[in-house]
Coordinates of C-alpha atoms in Angstrom, one line a residue:
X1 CA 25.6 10.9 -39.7
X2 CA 26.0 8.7 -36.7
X3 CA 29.2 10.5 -35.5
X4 CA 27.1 14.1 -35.6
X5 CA 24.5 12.6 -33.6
X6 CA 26.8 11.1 -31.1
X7 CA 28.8 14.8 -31.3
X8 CA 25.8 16.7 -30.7
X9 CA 24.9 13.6 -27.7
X10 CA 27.7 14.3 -25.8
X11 CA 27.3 18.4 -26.3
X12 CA 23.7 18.2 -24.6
X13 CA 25.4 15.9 -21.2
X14 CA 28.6 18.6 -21.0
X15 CA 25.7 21.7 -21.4
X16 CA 23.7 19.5 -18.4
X17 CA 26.7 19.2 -16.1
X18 CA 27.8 22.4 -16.3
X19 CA 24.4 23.7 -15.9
X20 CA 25.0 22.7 -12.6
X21 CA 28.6 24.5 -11.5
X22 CA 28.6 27.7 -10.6
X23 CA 31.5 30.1 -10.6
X24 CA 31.2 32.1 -7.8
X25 CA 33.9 35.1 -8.1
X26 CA 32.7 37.6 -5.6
X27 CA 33.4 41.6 -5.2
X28 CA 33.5 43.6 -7.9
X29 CA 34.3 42.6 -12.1
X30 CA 37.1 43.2 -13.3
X31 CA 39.2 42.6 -16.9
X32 CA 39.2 38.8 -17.4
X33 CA 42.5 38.7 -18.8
X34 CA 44.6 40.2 -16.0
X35 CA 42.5 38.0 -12.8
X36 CA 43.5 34.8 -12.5
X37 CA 40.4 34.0 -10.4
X38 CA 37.9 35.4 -13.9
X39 CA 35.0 33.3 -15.0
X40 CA 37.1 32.6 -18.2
X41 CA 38.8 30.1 -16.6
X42 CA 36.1 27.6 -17.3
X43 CA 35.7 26.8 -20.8
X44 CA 32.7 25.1 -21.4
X45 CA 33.8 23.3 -24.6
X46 CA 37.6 22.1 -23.3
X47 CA 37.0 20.4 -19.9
X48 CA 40.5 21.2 -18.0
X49 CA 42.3 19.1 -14.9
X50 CA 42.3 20.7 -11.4
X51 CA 43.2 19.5 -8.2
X52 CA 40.8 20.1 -5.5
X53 CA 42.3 22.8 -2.9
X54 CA 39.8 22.9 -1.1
X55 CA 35.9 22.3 -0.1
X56 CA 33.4 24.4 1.7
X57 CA 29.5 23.8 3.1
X58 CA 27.7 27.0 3.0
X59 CA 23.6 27.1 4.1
X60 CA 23.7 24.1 6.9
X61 CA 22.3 24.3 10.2
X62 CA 21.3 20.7 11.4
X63 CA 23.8 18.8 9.2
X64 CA 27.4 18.0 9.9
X65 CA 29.6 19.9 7.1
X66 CA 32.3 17.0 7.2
X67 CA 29.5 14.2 6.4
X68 CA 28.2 16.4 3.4
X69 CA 31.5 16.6 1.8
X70 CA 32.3 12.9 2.3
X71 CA 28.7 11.9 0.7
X72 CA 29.3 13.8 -2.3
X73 CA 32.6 11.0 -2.7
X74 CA 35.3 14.8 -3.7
X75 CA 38.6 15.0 -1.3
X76 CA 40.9 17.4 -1.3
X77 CA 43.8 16.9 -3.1
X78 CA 41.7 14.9 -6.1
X79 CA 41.8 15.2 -9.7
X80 CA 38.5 16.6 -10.9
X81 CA 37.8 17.5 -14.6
X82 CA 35.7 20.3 -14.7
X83 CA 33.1 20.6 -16.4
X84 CA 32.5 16.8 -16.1
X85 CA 29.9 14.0 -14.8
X86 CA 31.9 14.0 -11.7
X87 CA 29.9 16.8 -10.4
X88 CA 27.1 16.0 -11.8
X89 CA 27.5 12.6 -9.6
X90 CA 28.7 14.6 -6.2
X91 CA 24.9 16.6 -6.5
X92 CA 23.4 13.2 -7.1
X93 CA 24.8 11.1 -4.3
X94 CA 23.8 14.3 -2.0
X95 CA 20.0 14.3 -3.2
X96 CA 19.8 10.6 -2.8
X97 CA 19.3 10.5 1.1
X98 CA 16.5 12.8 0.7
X99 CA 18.3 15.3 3.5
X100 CA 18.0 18.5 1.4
X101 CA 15.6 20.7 -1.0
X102 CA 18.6 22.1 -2.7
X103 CA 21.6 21.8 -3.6
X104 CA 24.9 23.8 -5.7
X105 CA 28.4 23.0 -6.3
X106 CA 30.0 26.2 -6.9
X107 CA 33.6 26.8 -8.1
X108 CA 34.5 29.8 -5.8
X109 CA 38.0 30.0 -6.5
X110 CA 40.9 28.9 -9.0
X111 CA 44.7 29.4 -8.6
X112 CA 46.9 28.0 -11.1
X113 CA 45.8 23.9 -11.4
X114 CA 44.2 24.7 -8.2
X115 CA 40.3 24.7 -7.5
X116 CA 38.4 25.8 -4.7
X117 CA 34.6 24.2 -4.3
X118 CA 31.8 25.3 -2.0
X119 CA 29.0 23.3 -1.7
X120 CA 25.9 25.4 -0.9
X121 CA 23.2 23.9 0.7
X122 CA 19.3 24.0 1.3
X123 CA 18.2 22.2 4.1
X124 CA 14.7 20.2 3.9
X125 CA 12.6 22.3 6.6
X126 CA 12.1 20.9 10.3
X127 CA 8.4 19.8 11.9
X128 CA 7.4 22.3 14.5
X129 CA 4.2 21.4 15.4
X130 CA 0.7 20.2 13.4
X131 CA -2.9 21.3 13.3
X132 CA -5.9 19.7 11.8
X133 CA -8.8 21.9 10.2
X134 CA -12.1 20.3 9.3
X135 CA -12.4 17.3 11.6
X136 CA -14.2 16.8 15.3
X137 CA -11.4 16.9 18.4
X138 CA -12.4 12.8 18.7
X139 CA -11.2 12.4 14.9
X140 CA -8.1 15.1 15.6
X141 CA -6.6 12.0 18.7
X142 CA -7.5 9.4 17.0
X143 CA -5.5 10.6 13.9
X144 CA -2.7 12.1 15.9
X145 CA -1.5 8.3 17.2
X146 CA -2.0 7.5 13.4
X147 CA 0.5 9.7 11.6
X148 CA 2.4 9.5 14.3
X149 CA 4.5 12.9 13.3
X150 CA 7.3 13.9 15.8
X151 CA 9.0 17.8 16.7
X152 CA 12.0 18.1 14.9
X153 CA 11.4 15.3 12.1
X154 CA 12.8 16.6 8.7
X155 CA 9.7 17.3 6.7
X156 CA 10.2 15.5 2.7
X157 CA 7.4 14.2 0.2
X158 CA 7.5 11.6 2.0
X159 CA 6.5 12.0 4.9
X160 CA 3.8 14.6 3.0
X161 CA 2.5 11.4 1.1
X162 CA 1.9 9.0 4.1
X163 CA 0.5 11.6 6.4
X164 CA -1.7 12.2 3.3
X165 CA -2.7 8.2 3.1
X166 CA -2.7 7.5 6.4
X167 CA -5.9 10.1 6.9
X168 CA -7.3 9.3 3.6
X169 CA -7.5 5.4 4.6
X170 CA -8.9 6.3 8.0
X171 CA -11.8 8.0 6.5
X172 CA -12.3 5.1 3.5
X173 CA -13.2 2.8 6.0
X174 CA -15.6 4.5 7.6
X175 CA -17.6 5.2 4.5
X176 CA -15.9 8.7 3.1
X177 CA -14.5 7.6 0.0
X178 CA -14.0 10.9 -1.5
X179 CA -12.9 12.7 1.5
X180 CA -10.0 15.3 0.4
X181 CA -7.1 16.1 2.4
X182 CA -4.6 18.9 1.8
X183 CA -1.0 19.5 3.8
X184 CA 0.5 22.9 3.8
X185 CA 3.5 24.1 4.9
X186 CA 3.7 27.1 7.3
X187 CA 6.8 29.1 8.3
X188 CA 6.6 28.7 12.1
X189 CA 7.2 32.5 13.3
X190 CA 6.4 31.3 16.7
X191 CA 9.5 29.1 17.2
X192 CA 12.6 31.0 17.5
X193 CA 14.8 28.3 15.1
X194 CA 15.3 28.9 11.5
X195 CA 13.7 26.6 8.7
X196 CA 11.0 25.2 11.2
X197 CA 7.6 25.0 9.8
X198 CA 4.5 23.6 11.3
X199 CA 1.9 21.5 9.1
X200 CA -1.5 22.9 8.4
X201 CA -3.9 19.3 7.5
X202 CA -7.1 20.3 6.0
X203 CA -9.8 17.9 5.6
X204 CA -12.7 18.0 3.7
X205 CA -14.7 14.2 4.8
X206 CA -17.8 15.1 2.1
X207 CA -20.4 12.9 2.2
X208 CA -20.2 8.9 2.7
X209 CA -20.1 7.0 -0.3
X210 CA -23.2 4.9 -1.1
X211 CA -23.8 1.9 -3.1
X212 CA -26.3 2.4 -6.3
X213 CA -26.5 -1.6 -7.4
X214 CA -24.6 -4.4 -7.1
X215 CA -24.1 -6.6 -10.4
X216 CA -23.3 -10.3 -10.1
X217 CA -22.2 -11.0 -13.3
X218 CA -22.0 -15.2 -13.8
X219 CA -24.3 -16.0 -10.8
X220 CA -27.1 -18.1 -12.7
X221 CA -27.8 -20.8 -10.2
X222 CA -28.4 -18.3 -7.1
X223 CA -30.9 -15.1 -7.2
X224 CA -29.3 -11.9 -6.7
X225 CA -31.6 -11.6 -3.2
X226 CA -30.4 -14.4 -1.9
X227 CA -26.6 -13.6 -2.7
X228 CA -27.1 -9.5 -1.4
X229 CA -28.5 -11.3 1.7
X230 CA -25.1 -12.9 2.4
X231 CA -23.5 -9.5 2.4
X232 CA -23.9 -8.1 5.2
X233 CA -22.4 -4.5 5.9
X234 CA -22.3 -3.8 1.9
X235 CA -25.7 -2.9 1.1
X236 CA -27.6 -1.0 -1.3
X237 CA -28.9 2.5 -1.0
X238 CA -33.0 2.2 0.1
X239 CA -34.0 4.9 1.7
X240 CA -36.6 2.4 4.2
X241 CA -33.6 0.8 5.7
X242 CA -33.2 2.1 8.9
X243 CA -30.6 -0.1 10.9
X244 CA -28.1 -0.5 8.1
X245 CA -26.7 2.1 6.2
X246 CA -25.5 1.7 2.5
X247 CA -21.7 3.0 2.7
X248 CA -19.3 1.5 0.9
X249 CA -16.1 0.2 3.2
X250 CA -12.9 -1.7 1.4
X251 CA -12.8 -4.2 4.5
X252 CA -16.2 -5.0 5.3
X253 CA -16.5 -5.2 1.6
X254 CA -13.5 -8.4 1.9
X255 CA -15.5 -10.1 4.5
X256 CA -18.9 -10.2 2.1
X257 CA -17.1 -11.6 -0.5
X258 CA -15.8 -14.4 1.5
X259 CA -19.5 -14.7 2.9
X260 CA -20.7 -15.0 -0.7
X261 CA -18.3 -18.0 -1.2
X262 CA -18.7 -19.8 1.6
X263 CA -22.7 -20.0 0.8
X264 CA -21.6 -21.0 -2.3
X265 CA -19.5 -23.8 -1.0
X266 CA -22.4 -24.9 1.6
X267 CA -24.6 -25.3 -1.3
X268 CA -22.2 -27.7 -2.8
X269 CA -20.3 -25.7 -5.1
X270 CA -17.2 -26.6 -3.8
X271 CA -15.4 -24.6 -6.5
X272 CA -17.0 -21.2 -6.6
X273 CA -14.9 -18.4 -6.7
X274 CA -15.2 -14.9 -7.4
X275 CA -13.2 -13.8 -10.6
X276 CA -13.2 -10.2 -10.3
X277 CA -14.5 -7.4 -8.4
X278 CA -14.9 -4.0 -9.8
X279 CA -15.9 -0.5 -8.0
X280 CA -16.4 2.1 -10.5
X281 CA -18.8 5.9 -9.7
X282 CA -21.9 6.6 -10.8
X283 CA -22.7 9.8 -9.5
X284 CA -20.9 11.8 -7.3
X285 CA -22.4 10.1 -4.1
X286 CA -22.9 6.5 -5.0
X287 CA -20.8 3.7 -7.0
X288 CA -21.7 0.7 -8.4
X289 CA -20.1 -2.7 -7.8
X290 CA -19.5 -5.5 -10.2
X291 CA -18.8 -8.9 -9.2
X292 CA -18.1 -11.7 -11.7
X293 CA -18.8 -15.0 -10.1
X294 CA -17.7 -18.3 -11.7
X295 CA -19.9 -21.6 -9.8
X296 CA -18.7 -24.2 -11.0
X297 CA -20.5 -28.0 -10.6
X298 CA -22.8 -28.5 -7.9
X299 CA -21.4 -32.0 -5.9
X300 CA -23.2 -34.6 -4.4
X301 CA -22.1 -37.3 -1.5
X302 CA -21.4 -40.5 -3.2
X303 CA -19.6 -42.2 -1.0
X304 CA -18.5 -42.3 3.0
X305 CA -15.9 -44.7 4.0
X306 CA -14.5 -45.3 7.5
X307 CA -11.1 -46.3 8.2
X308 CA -9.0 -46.9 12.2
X309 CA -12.4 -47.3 13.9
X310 CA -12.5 -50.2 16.5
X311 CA -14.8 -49.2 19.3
X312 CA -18.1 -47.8 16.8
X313 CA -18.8 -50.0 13.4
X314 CA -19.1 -48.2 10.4
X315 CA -23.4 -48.3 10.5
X316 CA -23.3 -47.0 13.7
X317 CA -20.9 -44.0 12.7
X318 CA -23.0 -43.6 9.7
X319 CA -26.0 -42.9 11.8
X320 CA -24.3 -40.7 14.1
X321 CA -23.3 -38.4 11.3
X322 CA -26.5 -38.6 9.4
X323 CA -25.3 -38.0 5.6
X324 CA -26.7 -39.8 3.1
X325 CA -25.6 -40.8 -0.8
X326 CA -27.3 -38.0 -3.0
X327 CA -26.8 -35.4 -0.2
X328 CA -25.3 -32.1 -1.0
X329 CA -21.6 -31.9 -0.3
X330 CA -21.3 -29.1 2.5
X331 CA -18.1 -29.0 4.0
X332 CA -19.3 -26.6 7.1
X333 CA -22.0 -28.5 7.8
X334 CA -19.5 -32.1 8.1
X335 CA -17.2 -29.9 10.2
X336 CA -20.2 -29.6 12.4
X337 CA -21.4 -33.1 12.2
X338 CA -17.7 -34.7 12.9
X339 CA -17.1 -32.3 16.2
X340 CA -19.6 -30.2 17.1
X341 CA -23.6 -30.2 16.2
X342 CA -25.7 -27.7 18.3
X343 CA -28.4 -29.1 16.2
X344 CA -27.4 -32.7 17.7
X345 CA -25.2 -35.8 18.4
X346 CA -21.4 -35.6 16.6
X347 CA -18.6 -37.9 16.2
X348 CA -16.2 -36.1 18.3
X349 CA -19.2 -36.3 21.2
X350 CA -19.8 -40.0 20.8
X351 CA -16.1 -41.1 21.6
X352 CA -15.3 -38.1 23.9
X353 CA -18.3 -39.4 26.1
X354 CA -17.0 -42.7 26.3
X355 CA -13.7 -41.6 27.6
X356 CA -11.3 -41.1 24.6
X357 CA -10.6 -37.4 25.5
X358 CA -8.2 -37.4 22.7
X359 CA -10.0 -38.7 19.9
X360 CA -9.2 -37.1 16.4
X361 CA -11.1 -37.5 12.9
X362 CA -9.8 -36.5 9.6
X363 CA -12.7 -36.4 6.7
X364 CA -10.1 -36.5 3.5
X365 CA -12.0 -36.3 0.1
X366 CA -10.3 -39.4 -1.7
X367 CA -12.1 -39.1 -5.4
X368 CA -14.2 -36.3 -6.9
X369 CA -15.7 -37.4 -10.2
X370 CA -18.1 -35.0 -12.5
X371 CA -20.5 -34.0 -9.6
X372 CA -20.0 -36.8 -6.9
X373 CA -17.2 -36.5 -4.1
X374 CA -16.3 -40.0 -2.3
X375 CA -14.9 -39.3 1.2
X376 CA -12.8 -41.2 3.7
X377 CA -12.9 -40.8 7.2
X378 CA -9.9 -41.4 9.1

């Protein structure tokens, strides 16, 4: 049994190779037996040896012939099994580069040991020109020095596929999250060349994406008013807002995020994070967002130690920066107090004023136990 299946294994890969070969006779038929150039030559089920006599590029305009041959790794004058996966390898290494839309490898002559290969081309088409349909002449520049798409660049998928995301990301961020974009390609008739075609970019922006809710999913010790006010472009759909519109953009939406933490964080919860985000429809104009928030322990001040001060003793620092044992531990707001308070005096102020231009402080959290943070300033 397992010699049938690897018989009838290496039957399919010989009947996928030679799928590939072509024998390319020309004129008229005639009796198989008396012309040595007949299609009966190639026997599918007994690969023979030939020696390459020769190789031909048929079909290429904008390619060099010479380079094709030598990327498809066959020289004249080798030994080539046919049918084999040697062929099958030549068509490979040419599709790799992405230079062509199709290719053959044709057997178009055999003498004797002697065989005679043309390889016939397709050429991927070349970029004429561009047009956008759908989209204001402000939108049509502005995209233009996006997609950045020259005359005379070889059009491939590509190319088709960043074109495609390059639009499609423009338009996310400003709120059209279902905008559609479709890319043709159009023979040219206006440009005298062969194989140029121009790009036809149709854009259908529908309507901007709303947000329905907002879910925060973990978020016990906060209200959800108070955490929606930290966001501050991503906002639900009311219709009595006037100066903010709900539309749901991907960056502004990373910004609020962070703004959600980082009232988290002046609150005390040092280790808030936000788990997971999730953007999922709910109707064909608005989506819904879930965040799932994870707190953490609210910390306290416990202790304040100073350490390399000379000129200012530890009470009168302690004064200066006004933060007392039981306070909530805000980061932001000892950044503040240790170099610059609008709301008053600072560290950084004090010793500045009395001429040490080039005072520095370091606040360096030293223990954090249960809810308590002790911190050194050096």
């Amino acid at each position: 049994m397992y010699k049938i299946v690897i018989f009838i294994g290496l039957f399919l890969f010989s009947f996928t190779v030679c799928a590939q070969i072509k024998i390319g006779l020309g004129g008229n038929k005639t009796n198989s037996t008396n012309n040595a150039n007949s299609s009966s030559e190639i026997d599918y089920n007994n690969p023979k040896d030939y020696t390459i006599a020769d190789i031909t590029v048929t079909g290429v305009q904008f390619l060099n012939s010479a380079t094709m041959i030598s990327m498809t790794g066959l020289r004249v004058g080798d030994k080539i099994k046919i049918p084999s996966e040697t062929i099958s390898n030549a068509i490979r290494k040419l599709w790799k580069p992405g230079l062509i839309g199709d290719v053959k490898i044709n057997v178009s002559k055999i003498e004797g040991e002697n065989v005679f290969l043309n390889i016939a081309l397709k050429e991927r088409p070349r970029l004429s020109r561009y047009e956008f349909k759908g989209i204001p002449k402000g939108q049509i520049q502005t995209l233009s020095d996006k997609i950045k798409l020259i005359r005379g660049r070889m059009i491939n998928d590509a190319m088709i596929k960043n074109t495609q995301n390059t639009i499609e990301n423009y338009f996310a961020e400003k709120g059209f999250k279902n905008v559609a974009v479709k890319i043709s390609q159009r023979l040219d008739t206006v440009s005298s060349a062969n194989n140029w075609v121009y790009l036809l970019i149709n854009v259908d922006k529908k309507e901007k994406v709303k947000i329905h809710d907002i879910e925060f999913v973990g978020a016990e010790k906060m209200k959800k008013s108070t955490l929606l006010g930290r966001m501050k472009k991503t906002k639900i759909k009311n219709a009595f807002r006037i100066f903010t519109a709900s539309k749901f953009i991907k960056t502004e939406f990373e910004k609020d995020k962070e703004s959600i933490i980082k009232y988290y964080n002046k609150q005390g919860y040092r280790n808030a994070l936000i788990e997971s985000d999730c953007v999922y429809v709910h109707d064909n104009e608005t989506v819904n967002i879930r965040l799932k928030i994870v707190e953490g322990k609210q910390f306290f001040y416990r202790k304040i130690k100073w350490t390399g001060n000379y000129v200012y003793n530890e009470k009168q620092l302690s004064e200066v920066l006004g933060i007392e044992k039981g306070d909530i531990y805000d980061p932001e707001d000892l950044d503040k107090r240790l170099s610059y308070n609008p709301a008053g005096s600072d560290i950084s102020s004090l010793y500045q004023d009395d001429g040490y231009l080039f005072f520095n402080i370091q606040p360096i959290e030293i223990q954090v136990d249960e809810d308590s943070v002790d911190v050194e300033m050096r």
